[in-house]
């Protein structure tokens, strides 16, 4: 069975109509109908119930649909990777990072690119630890930066640096204070599910306070927009304070101290090309990790 046949079948299901699917695929309806019929004959069961007015997918058709979706998706990913290989003798280095690490990672990549001409990079933000582990195990990324240690027998998780969290506020909000408690303050924090939010909740539980959360946001950049608007104060990693979006804001140490470790993670069984290994070494050297 060919991929194009699966794509035809998926189109019929998605549009719930042979006519609309044929229009979408830019083929004739008789040709599409004949293709689906041949698929059913080869499979040995019906994919659709057909009446003069409508079609309905069968139970086996539903199961087949899920398999077809996965197969087409895998095929598309494979073709994309093969296309990457065709474009260059040095395929893209794929890296999963955190939003807060983009500042220093850009410096590392800039340095790396000067000695590895024509090297291309693909950077994606990943905050779900389970997804990061799965991506590394499936070879989707060469390495990943995380704010939690990955404890997996096939993954090497090396600490890069420790950083404190800070409270970002409009200028001169708390005058000359060096540190401040976040208790009762209006806070702008990441959405539930993020590691930073988990760190904040664990911290508040540990010191016995209940955070006064005013705004929840997916991205640090968005959180800072609300700080600039005077809606509250953002609890963010100190390294992110170096970013362009944190200009014109003050950073106060949180009392008692709240901090985290950052890790670089890669698959131990994977054979890395020299350009990838050099980039990993650049990350370690940036933080003086021998």
PDB file of C-alpha atoms in Angstrom:
ATOM      1  CA  UNK A   1       0.000   0.000   0.000  1.00  0.00           C
ATOM      2  CA  UNK A   2       1.369   3.403  -1.002  1.00  0.00           C
ATOM      3  CA  UNK A   3       1.607   6.553   1.127  1.00  0.00           C
ATOM      4  CA  UNK A   4      -0.530   8.459  -1.370  1.00  0.00           C
ATOM      5  CA  UNK A   5      -3.354   5.955  -0.826  1.00  0.00           C
ATOM      6  CA  UNK A   6      -3.188   6.592   2.917  1.00  0.00           C
ATOM      7  CA  UNK A   7      -3.283  10.340   2.260  1.00  0.00           C
ATOM      8  CA  UNK A   8      -6.386   9.868   0.079  1.00  0.00           C
ATOM      9  CA  UNK A   9      -8.087   7.872   2.835  1.00  0.00           C
ATOM     10  CA  UNK A  10      -7.193  10.464   5.503  1.00  0.00           C
ATOM     11  CA  UNK A  11      -8.619  13.236   3.308  1.00  0.00           C
ATOM     12  CA  UNK A  12     -11.954  11.399   2.964  1.00  0.00           C
ATOM     13  CA  UNK A  13     -12.180  10.955   6.745  1.00  0.00           C
ATOM     14  CA  UNK A  14     -11.182  14.557   7.487  1.00  0.00           C
ATOM     15  CA  UNK A  15     -13.695  15.995   4.994  1.00  0.00           C
ATOM     16  CA  UNK A  16     -16.349  13.294   5.628  1.00  0.00           C
ATOM     17  CA  UNK A  17     -17.067  13.406   1.915  1.00  0.00           C
ATOM     18  CA  UNK A  18     -15.626  11.876  -1.250  1.00  0.00           C
ATOM     19  CA  UNK A  19     -16.585  14.993  -3.217  1.00  0.00           C
ATOM     20  CA  UNK A  20     -14.911  17.472  -0.854  1.00  0.00           C
ATOM     21  CA  UNK A  21     -11.851  15.231  -0.437  1.00  0.00           C
ATOM     22  CA  UNK A  22     -11.484  14.930  -4.235  1.00  0.00           C
ATOM     23  CA  UNK A  23     -11.632  18.720  -4.564  1.00  0.00           C
ATOM     24  CA  UNK A  24      -9.039  19.093  -1.806  1.00  0.00           C
ATOM     25  CA  UNK A  25      -6.736  16.525  -3.457  1.00  0.00           C
ATOM     26  CA  UNK A  26      -7.337  17.949  -6.961  1.00  0.00           C
ATOM     27  CA  UNK A  27      -8.334  14.577  -8.384  1.00  0.00           C
ATOM     28  CA  UNK A  28     -11.603  13.260  -9.807  1.00  0.00           C
ATOM     29  CA  UNK A  29     -14.152  11.717  -7.461  1.00  0.00           C
ATOM     30  CA  UNK A  30     -14.339   8.431  -9.439  1.00  0.00           C
ATOM     31  CA  UNK A  31     -10.570   8.077  -9.175  1.00  0.00           C
ATOM     32  CA  UNK A  32     -10.670   8.673  -5.395  1.00  0.00           C
ATOM     33  CA  UNK A  33     -13.589   6.256  -4.943  1.00  0.00           C
ATOM     34  CA  UNK A  34     -11.748   3.577  -6.945  1.00  0.00           C
ATOM     35  CA  UNK A  35      -8.601   4.030  -4.836  1.00  0.00           C
ATOM     36  CA  UNK A  36     -10.502   3.594  -1.555  1.00  0.00           C
ATOM     37  CA  UNK A  37     -12.316   0.562  -2.968  1.00  0.00           C
ATOM     38  CA  UNK A  38      -8.994  -1.086  -3.889  1.00  0.00           C
ATOM     39  CA  UNK A  39      -7.700  -0.403  -0.384  1.00  0.00           C
ATOM     40  CA  UNK A  40     -10.751  -2.091   1.133  1.00  0.00           C
ATOM     41  CA  UNK A  41     -10.330  -5.100  -1.147  1.00  0.00           C
ATOM     42  CA  UNK A  42      -6.690  -5.444  -0.161  1.00  0.00           C
ATOM     43  CA  UNK A  43      -7.438  -5.003   3.554  1.00  0.00           C
ATOM     44  CA  UNK A  44     -10.360  -7.416   3.477  1.00  0.00           C
ATOM     45  CA  UNK A  45     -12.815  -5.119   5.279  1.00  0.00           C
ATOM     46  CA  UNK A  46     -14.849  -1.955   4.672  1.00  0.00           C
ATOM     47  CA  UNK A  47     -13.464   1.400   5.748  1.00  0.00           C
ATOM     48  CA  UNK A  48     -16.766   3.236   5.234  1.00  0.00           C
ATOM     49  CA  UNK A  49     -20.502   2.590   5.305  1.00  0.00           C
ATOM     50  CA  UNK A  50     -21.932   4.174   2.173  1.00  0.00           C
ATOM     51  CA  UNK A  51     -25.488   5.375   1.537  1.00  0.00           C
ATOM     52  CA  UNK A  52     -26.888   7.551  -1.208  1.00  0.00           C
ATOM     53  CA  UNK A  53     -26.710  10.617   1.054  1.00  0.00           C
ATOM     54  CA  UNK A  54     -23.674  10.189   3.307  1.00  0.00           C
ATOM     55  CA  UNK A  55     -20.712   8.094   4.375  1.00  0.00           C
ATOM     56  CA  UNK A  56     -19.752   6.896   7.842  1.00  0.00           C
ATOM     57  CA  UNK A  57     -16.435   5.470   8.907  1.00  0.00           C
ATOM     58  CA  UNK A  58     -16.510   1.916  10.265  1.00  0.00           C
ATOM     59  CA  UNK A  59     -14.985   0.825  13.573  1.00  0.00           C
ATOM     60  CA  UNK A  60     -12.111  -0.859  11.724  1.00  0.00           C
ATOM     61  CA  UNK A  61     -11.841   2.248   9.583  1.00  0.00           C
ATOM     62  CA  UNK A  62     -11.303   4.337  12.728  1.00  0.00           C
ATOM     63  CA  UNK A  63      -8.496   2.060  13.885  1.00  0.00           C
ATOM     64  CA  UNK A  64      -6.948   2.095  10.417  1.00  0.00           C
ATOM     65  CA  UNK A  65      -7.205   5.910  10.369  1.00  0.00           C
ATOM     66  CA  UNK A  66      -5.022   6.227  13.487  1.00  0.00           C
ATOM     67  CA  UNK A  67      -2.405   3.908  11.979  1.00  0.00           C
ATOM     68  CA  UNK A  68      -2.527   5.837   8.703  1.00  0.00           C
ATOM     69  CA  UNK A  69      -2.004   9.175  10.478  1.00  0.00           C
ATOM     70  CA  UNK A  70       1.090   7.841  12.270  1.00  0.00           C
ATOM     71  CA  UNK A  71       2.518   6.308   9.086  1.00  0.00           C
ATOM     72  CA  UNK A  72       2.055   9.467   7.026  1.00  0.00           C
ATOM     73  CA  UNK A  73       3.542  11.592   9.813  1.00  0.00           C
ATOM     74  CA  UNK A  74       6.572   9.290  10.097  1.00  0.00           C
ATOM     75  CA  UNK A  75       6.989   9.305   6.335  1.00  0.00           C
ATOM     76  CA  UNK A  76       6.896  13.123   6.247  1.00  0.00           C
ATOM     77  CA  UNK A  77       9.482  13.386   9.028  1.00  0.00           C
ATOM     78  CA  UNK A  78      11.742  10.875   7.274  1.00  0.00           C
ATOM     79  CA  UNK A  79      11.529  12.727   3.982  1.00  0.00           C
ATOM     80  CA  UNK A  80      12.330  16.002   5.721  1.00  0.00           C
ATOM     81  CA  UNK A  81      15.439  14.470   7.266  1.00  0.00           C
ATOM     82  CA  UNK A  82      16.501  12.991   3.922  1.00  0.00           C
ATOM     83  CA  UNK A  83      15.978  16.402   2.354  1.00  0.00           C
ATOM     84  CA  UNK A  84      18.255  17.921   4.997  1.00  0.00           C
ATOM     85  CA  UNK A  85      20.974  15.437   4.070  1.00  0.00           C
ATOM     86  CA  UNK A  86      20.607  16.327   0.401  1.00  0.00           C
ATOM     87  CA  UNK A  87      20.906  20.065   1.053  1.00  0.00           C
ATOM     88  CA  UNK A  88      24.216  19.847   2.824  1.00  0.00           C
ATOM     89  CA  UNK A  89      26.999  17.434   3.645  1.00  0.00           C
ATOM     90  CA  UNK A  90      26.649  18.653   7.247  1.00  0.00           C
ATOM     91  CA  UNK A  91      23.049  18.078   8.444  1.00  0.00           C
ATOM     92  CA  UNK A  92      21.399  20.452  10.890  1.00  0.00           C
ATOM     93  CA  UNK A  93      22.395  20.243  14.530  1.00  0.00           C
ATOM     94  CA  UNK A  94      19.100  20.026  16.420  1.00  0.00           C
ATOM     95  CA  UNK A  95      18.958  21.422  19.944  1.00  0.00           C
ATOM     96  CA  UNK A  96      16.168  21.619  22.517  1.00  0.00           C
ATOM     97  CA  UNK A  97      16.581  24.611  24.831  1.00  0.00           C
ATOM     98  CA  UNK A  98      14.739  26.583  27.489  1.00  0.00           C
ATOM     99  CA  UNK A  99      13.554  30.117  26.827  1.00  0.00           C
ATOM    100  CA  UNK A 100      15.829  31.443  29.576  1.00  0.00           C
ATOM    101  CA  UNK A 101      18.949  29.912  27.933  1.00  0.00           C
ATOM    102  CA  UNK A 102      18.537  31.529  24.512  1.00  0.00           C
ATOM    103  CA  UNK A 103      20.825  34.445  25.418  1.00  0.00           C
ATOM    104  CA  UNK A 104      23.962  32.466  26.226  1.00  0.00           C
ATOM    105  CA  UNK A 105      23.171  29.727  23.711  1.00  0.00           C
ATOM    106  CA  UNK A 106      23.170  32.319  20.921  1.00  0.00           C
ATOM    107  CA  UNK A 107      26.706  33.292  21.961  1.00  0.00           C
ATOM    108  CA  UNK A 108      27.824  29.655  21.907  1.00  0.00           C
ATOM    109  CA  UNK A 109      26.290  29.066  18.475  1.00  0.00           C
ATOM    110  CA  UNK A 110      27.862  32.232  17.116  1.00  0.00           C
ATOM    111  CA  UNK A 111      31.275  31.076  18.304  1.00  0.00           C
ATOM    112  CA  UNK A 112      30.726  27.573  16.921  1.00  0.00           C
ATOM    113  CA  UNK A 113      29.586  28.803  13.490  1.00  0.00           C
ATOM    114  CA  UNK A 114      32.799  30.781  13.019  1.00  0.00           C
ATOM    115  CA  UNK A 115      34.831  27.564  13.022  1.00  0.00           C
ATOM    116  CA  UNK A 116      32.172  25.394  11.318  1.00  0.00           C
ATOM    117  CA  UNK A 117      31.278  27.239   8.144  1.00  0.00           C
ATOM    118  CA  UNK A 118      27.938  26.421   6.471  1.00  0.00           C
ATOM    119  CA  UNK A 119      26.747  24.599   9.588  1.00  0.00           C
ATOM    120  CA  UNK A 120      22.993  24.925  10.075  1.00  0.00           C
ATOM    121  CA  UNK A 121      21.120  24.744  13.383  1.00  0.00           C
ATOM    122  CA  UNK A 122      17.557  24.007  14.424  1.00  0.00           C
ATOM    123  CA  UNK A 123      16.576  25.385  17.833  1.00  0.00           C
ATOM    124  CA  UNK A 124      13.332  24.473  19.588  1.00  0.00           C
ATOM    125  CA  UNK A 125      12.057  25.343  23.046  1.00  0.00           C
ATOM    126  CA  UNK A 126      11.083  22.319  25.110  1.00  0.00           C
ATOM    127  CA  UNK A 127       9.855  22.598  28.701  1.00  0.00           C
ATOM    128  CA  UNK A 128       8.168  19.214  29.197  1.00  0.00           C
ATOM    129  CA  UNK A 129      10.763  16.885  30.713  1.00  0.00           C
ATOM    130  CA  UNK A 130       9.009  13.722  29.579  1.00  0.00           C
ATOM    131  CA  UNK A 131       8.941  15.049  26.021  1.00  0.00           C
ATOM    132  CA  UNK A 132      12.632  15.956  26.199  1.00  0.00           C
ATOM    133  CA  UNK A 133      13.525  12.408  27.243  1.00  0.00           C
ATOM    134  CA  UNK A 134      11.391  10.933  24.473  1.00  0.00           C
ATOM    135  CA  UNK A 135      12.907  13.273  21.872  1.00  0.00           C
ATOM    136  CA  UNK A 136      16.442  12.361  22.886  1.00  0.00           C
ATOM    137  CA  UNK A 137      15.691   8.626  22.842  1.00  0.00           C
ATOM    138  CA  UNK A 138      14.090   8.958  19.385  1.00  0.00           C
ATOM    139  CA  UNK A 139      17.079  10.905  18.004  1.00  0.00           C
ATOM    140  CA  UNK A 140      14.917  13.998  17.382  1.00  0.00           C
ATOM    141  CA  UNK A 141      17.538  16.254  18.990  1.00  0.00           C
ATOM    142  CA  UNK A 142      21.290  15.955  19.322  1.00  0.00           C
ATOM    143  CA  UNK A 143      21.184  17.393  22.838  1.00  0.00           C
ATOM    144  CA  UNK A 144      18.861  19.274  25.164  1.00  0.00           C
ATOM    145  CA  UNK A 145      19.151  21.875  27.913  1.00  0.00           C
ATOM    146  CA  UNK A 146      16.939  21.267  30.955  1.00  0.00           C
ATOM    147  CA  UNK A 147      16.408  22.756  34.399  1.00  0.00           C
ATOM    148  CA  UNK A 148      16.034  19.324  35.981  1.00  0.00           C
ATOM    149  CA  UNK A 149      18.466  16.418  35.989  1.00  0.00           C
ATOM    150  CA  UNK A 150      17.365  13.631  33.656  1.00  0.00           C
ATOM    151  CA  UNK A 151      17.757  10.313  35.415  1.00  0.00           C
ATOM    152  CA  UNK A 152      17.793   7.747  32.626  1.00  0.00           C
ATOM    153  CA  UNK A 153      20.298   4.961  32.053  1.00  0.00           C
ATOM    154  CA  UNK A 154      20.787   5.934  28.387  1.00  0.00           C
ATOM    155  CA  UNK A 155      21.106   9.696  28.877  1.00  0.00           C
ATOM    156  CA  UNK A 156      24.057  11.641  30.224  1.00  0.00           C
ATOM    157  CA  UNK A 157      22.844  14.658  32.239  1.00  0.00           C
ATOM    158  CA  UNK A 158      25.668  17.063  33.126  1.00  0.00           C
ATOM    159  CA  UNK A 159      25.163  20.125  35.382  1.00  0.00           C
ATOM    160  CA  UNK A 160      26.198  23.355  33.651  1.00  0.00           C
ATOM    161  CA  UNK A 161      25.510  26.061  36.217  1.00  0.00           C
ATOM    162  CA  UNK A 162      23.367  27.056  39.154  1.00  0.00           C
ATOM    163  CA  UNK A 163      21.334  30.244  39.025  1.00  0.00           C
ATOM    164  CA  UNK A 164      19.010  32.033  41.389  1.00  0.00           C
ATOM    165  CA  UNK A 165      15.522  33.218  40.626  1.00  0.00           C
ATOM    166  CA  UNK A 166      14.896  36.942  40.818  1.00  0.00           C
ATOM    167  CA  UNK A 167      11.888  39.200  41.132  1.00  0.00           C
ATOM    168  CA  UNK A 168      11.657  41.513  38.113  1.00  0.00           C
ATOM    169  CA  UNK A 169       9.887  44.813  38.790  1.00  0.00           C
ATOM    170  CA  UNK A 170       9.558  48.261  37.214  1.00  0.00           C
ATOM    171  CA  UNK A 171      12.444  50.605  38.043  1.00  0.00           C
ATOM    172  CA  UNK A 172      12.758  51.810  41.645  1.00  0.00           C
ATOM    173  CA  UNK A 173       9.740  49.837  42.873  1.00  0.00           C
ATOM    174  CA  UNK A 174      11.463  48.843  46.118  1.00  0.00           C
ATOM    175  CA  UNK A 175      14.126  51.563  46.236  1.00  0.00           C
ATOM    176  CA  UNK A 176      17.481  50.267  47.485  1.00  0.00           C
ATOM    177  CA  UNK A 177      16.474  46.874  48.853  1.00  0.00           C
ATOM    178  CA  UNK A 178      18.892  44.055  48.021  1.00  0.00           C
ATOM    179  CA  UNK A 179      16.422  41.219  48.500  1.00  0.00           C
ATOM    180  CA  UNK A 180      12.706  40.834  49.047  1.00  0.00           C
ATOM    181  CA  UNK A 181      10.087  38.286  50.094  1.00  0.00           C
ATOM    182  CA  UNK A 182       7.474  37.429  47.456  1.00  0.00           C
ATOM    183  CA  UNK A 183       4.788  36.780  50.091  1.00  0.00           C
ATOM    184  CA  UNK A 184       1.581  38.739  49.298  1.00  0.00           C
ATOM    185  CA  UNK A 185       3.129  40.371  46.207  1.00  0.00           C
ATOM    186  CA  UNK A 186       1.150  40.290  42.918  1.00  0.00           C
ATOM    187  CA  UNK A 187       3.021  37.717  40.855  1.00  0.00           C
ATOM    188  CA  UNK A 188       3.258  36.988  37.135  1.00  0.00           C
ATOM    189  CA  UNK A 189       4.377  33.385  36.682  1.00  0.00           C
ATOM    190  CA  UNK A 190       4.594  30.618  34.056  1.00  0.00           C
ATOM    191  CA  UNK A 191       1.599  28.364  33.430  1.00  0.00           C
ATOM    192  CA  UNK A 192       1.132  25.127  35.330  1.00  0.00           C
ATOM    193  CA  UNK A 193       3.114  22.259  33.854  1.00  0.00           C
ATOM    194  CA  UNK A 194       6.314  24.241  33.331  1.00  0.00           C
ATOM    195  CA  UNK A 195       9.377  23.415  35.400  1.00  0.00           C
ATOM    196  CA  UNK A 196       9.729  27.020  36.596  1.00  0.00           C
ATOM    197  CA  UNK A 197       6.156  26.939  37.902  1.00  0.00           C
ATOM    198  CA  UNK A 198       6.903  23.655  39.650  1.00  0.00           C
ATOM    199  CA  UNK A 199      10.011  25.171  41.255  1.00  0.00           C
ATOM    200  CA  UNK A 200       7.960  28.144  42.455  1.00  0.00           C
ATOM    201  CA  UNK A 201       5.213  25.960  43.925  1.00  0.00           C
ATOM    202  CA  UNK A 202       7.754  23.700  45.667  1.00  0.00           C
ATOM    203  CA  UNK A 203       9.517  26.776  47.042  1.00  0.00           C
ATOM    204  CA  UNK A 204       6.288  28.300  48.391  1.00  0.00           C
ATOM    205  CA  UNK A 205       5.280  25.012  49.990  1.00  0.00           C
ATOM    206  CA  UNK A 206       8.711  24.663  51.595  1.00  0.00           C
ATOM    207  CA  UNK A 207       8.675  28.125  53.212  1.00  0.00           C
ATOM    208  CA  UNK A 208       4.958  28.011  54.017  1.00  0.00           C
ATOM    209  CA  UNK A 209       3.468  30.801  51.896  1.00  0.00           C
ATOM    210  CA  UNK A 210       0.683  30.938  49.323  1.00  0.00           C
ATOM    211  CA  UNK A 211       1.654  32.799  46.106  1.00  0.00           C
ATOM    212  CA  UNK A 212      -0.600  35.678  45.020  1.00  0.00           C
ATOM    213  CA  UNK A 213      -0.711  34.881  41.287  1.00  0.00           C
ATOM    214  CA  UNK A 214      -2.228  37.619  39.125  1.00  0.00           C
ATOM    215  CA  UNK A 215      -1.195  36.493  35.636  1.00  0.00           C
ATOM    216  CA  UNK A 216      -0.072  33.130  34.226  1.00  0.00           C
ATOM    217  CA  UNK A 217       1.774  33.039  30.918  1.00  0.00           C
ATOM    218  CA  UNK A 218       3.436  30.536  28.566  1.00  0.00           C
ATOM    219  CA  UNK A 219       6.512  32.655  27.886  1.00  0.00           C
ATOM    220  CA  UNK A 220       8.862  34.828  29.920  1.00  0.00           C
ATOM    221  CA  UNK A 221       8.718  37.481  27.221  1.00  0.00           C
ATOM    222  CA  UNK A 222       4.954  37.779  27.651  1.00  0.00           C
ATOM    223  CA  UNK A 223       5.294  37.891  31.444  1.00  0.00           C
ATOM    224  CA  UNK A 224       7.647  40.858  31.181  1.00  0.00           C
ATOM    225  CA  UNK A 225       5.153  42.734  29.026  1.00  0.00           C
ATOM    226  CA  UNK A 226       2.737  42.603  31.963  1.00  0.00           C
ATOM    227  CA  UNK A 227       5.471  43.759  34.343  1.00  0.00           C
ATOM    228  CA  UNK A 228       6.111  46.756  32.093  1.00  0.00           C
ATOM    229  CA  UNK A 229       2.366  47.460  32.271  1.00  0.00           C
ATOM    230  CA  UNK A 230       2.525  47.539  36.060  1.00  0.00           C
ATOM    231  CA  UNK A 231       0.246  44.536  36.597  1.00  0.00           C
ATOM    232  CA  UNK A 232       2.610  42.660  38.898  1.00  0.00           C
ATOM    233  CA  UNK A 233       6.127  41.257  39.325  1.00  0.00           C
ATOM    234  CA  UNK A 234       7.681  38.314  37.483  1.00  0.00           C
ATOM    235  CA  UNK A 235       9.584  35.466  39.128  1.00  0.00           C
ATOM    236  CA  UNK A 236      12.160  34.435  36.531  1.00  0.00           C
ATOM    237  CA  UNK A 237      15.677  32.919  36.333  1.00  0.00           C
ATOM    238  CA  UNK A 238      18.482  35.460  36.795  1.00  0.00           C
ATOM    239  CA  UNK A 239      20.150  34.595  33.460  1.00  0.00           C
ATOM    240  CA  UNK A 240      17.017  35.725  31.652  1.00  0.00           C
ATOM    241  CA  UNK A 241      17.501  39.171  33.209  1.00  0.00           C
ATOM    242  CA  UNK A 242      20.280  39.637  30.626  1.00  0.00           C
ATOM    243  CA  UNK A 243      17.738  39.467  27.802  1.00  0.00           C
ATOM    244  CA  UNK A 244      16.628  42.410  25.705  1.00  0.00           C
ATOM    245  CA  UNK A 245      13.070  42.191  27.052  1.00  0.00           C
ATOM    246  CA  UNK A 246      14.224  42.764  30.646  1.00  0.00           C
ATOM    247  CA  UNK A 247      15.597  46.228  29.902  1.00  0.00           C
ATOM    248  CA  UNK A 248      14.345  49.056  32.113  1.00  0.00           C
ATOM    249  CA  UNK A 249      13.452  46.614  34.898  1.00  0.00           C
ATOM    250  CA  UNK A 250      15.024  45.997  38.286  1.00  0.00           C
ATOM    251  CA  UNK A 251      15.989  42.544  39.554  1.00  0.00           C
ATOM    252  CA  UNK A 252      15.759  41.735  43.269  1.00  0.00           C
ATOM    253  CA  UNK A 253      17.062  38.614  44.957  1.00  0.00           C
ATOM    254  CA  UNK A 254      14.222  36.600  46.446  1.00  0.00           C
ATOM    255  CA  UNK A 255      14.387  36.006  50.210  1.00  0.00           C
ATOM    256  CA  UNK A 256      14.859  33.236  51.207  1.00  0.00           C
ATOM    257  CA  UNK A 257      16.892  32.284  48.151  1.00  0.00           C
ATOM    258  CA  UNK A 258      15.239  30.368  45.339  1.00  0.00           C
ATOM    259  CA  UNK A 259      17.510  28.687  42.776  1.00  0.00           C
ATOM    260  CA  UNK A 260      17.875  25.867  40.245  1.00  0.00           C
ATOM    261  CA  UNK A 261      20.478  23.872  38.282  1.00  0.00           C
ATOM    262  CA  UNK A 262      20.723  23.802  34.488  1.00  0.00           C
ATOM    263  CA  UNK A 263      21.809  20.620  32.692  1.00  0.00           C
ATOM    264  CA  UNK A 264      22.999  19.592  29.249  1.00  0.00           C
ATOM    265  CA  UNK A 265      21.635  16.190  28.212  1.00  0.00           C
ATOM    266  CA  UNK A 266      22.580  13.856  25.396  1.00  0.00           C
ATOM    267  CA  UNK A 267      22.159  10.220  24.425  1.00  0.00           C
ATOM    268  CA  UNK A 268      25.158   8.128  25.486  1.00  0.00           C
ATOM    269  CA  UNK A 269      24.714   5.416  22.848  1.00  0.00           C
ATOM    270  CA  UNK A 270      24.579   7.898  19.957  1.00  0.00           C
ATOM    271  CA  UNK A 271      27.668   8.319  17.788  1.00  0.00           C
ATOM    272  CA  UNK A 272      28.087  12.079  17.430  1.00  0.00           C
ATOM    273  CA  UNK A 273      29.801  13.713  14.478  1.00  0.00           C
ATOM    274  CA  UNK A 274      32.761  15.923  15.359  1.00  0.00           C
ATOM    275  CA  UNK A 275      30.812  19.147  14.681  1.00  0.00           C
ATOM    276  CA  UNK A 276      28.119  18.118  17.188  1.00  0.00           C
ATOM    277  CA  UNK A 277      30.621  17.010  19.804  1.00  0.00           C
ATOM    278  CA  UNK A 278      32.457  20.310  19.369  1.00  0.00           C
ATOM    279  CA  UNK A 279      29.241  22.223  20.041  1.00  0.00           C
ATOM    280  CA  UNK A 280      28.563  20.205  23.192  1.00  0.00           C
ATOM    281  CA  UNK A 281      32.117  20.988  24.314  1.00  0.00           C
ATOM    282  CA  UNK A 282      31.501  24.690  23.559  1.00  0.00           C
ATOM    283  CA  UNK A 283      28.503  24.632  25.917  1.00  0.00           C
ATOM    284  CA  UNK A 284      30.570  22.997  28.654  1.00  0.00           C
ATOM    285  CA  UNK A 285      33.470  25.411  28.129  1.00  0.00           C
ATOM    286  CA  UNK A 286      31.171  28.418  28.245  1.00  0.00           C
ATOM    287  CA  UNK A 287      30.318  27.500  31.820  1.00  0.00           C
ATOM    288  CA  UNK A 288      33.851  26.297  32.517  1.00  0.00           C
ATOM    289  CA  UNK A 289      32.809  22.657  32.948  1.00  0.00           C
ATOM    290  CA  UNK A 290      35.827  20.391  32.439  1.00  0.00           C
TER     291      UNK A 290
END
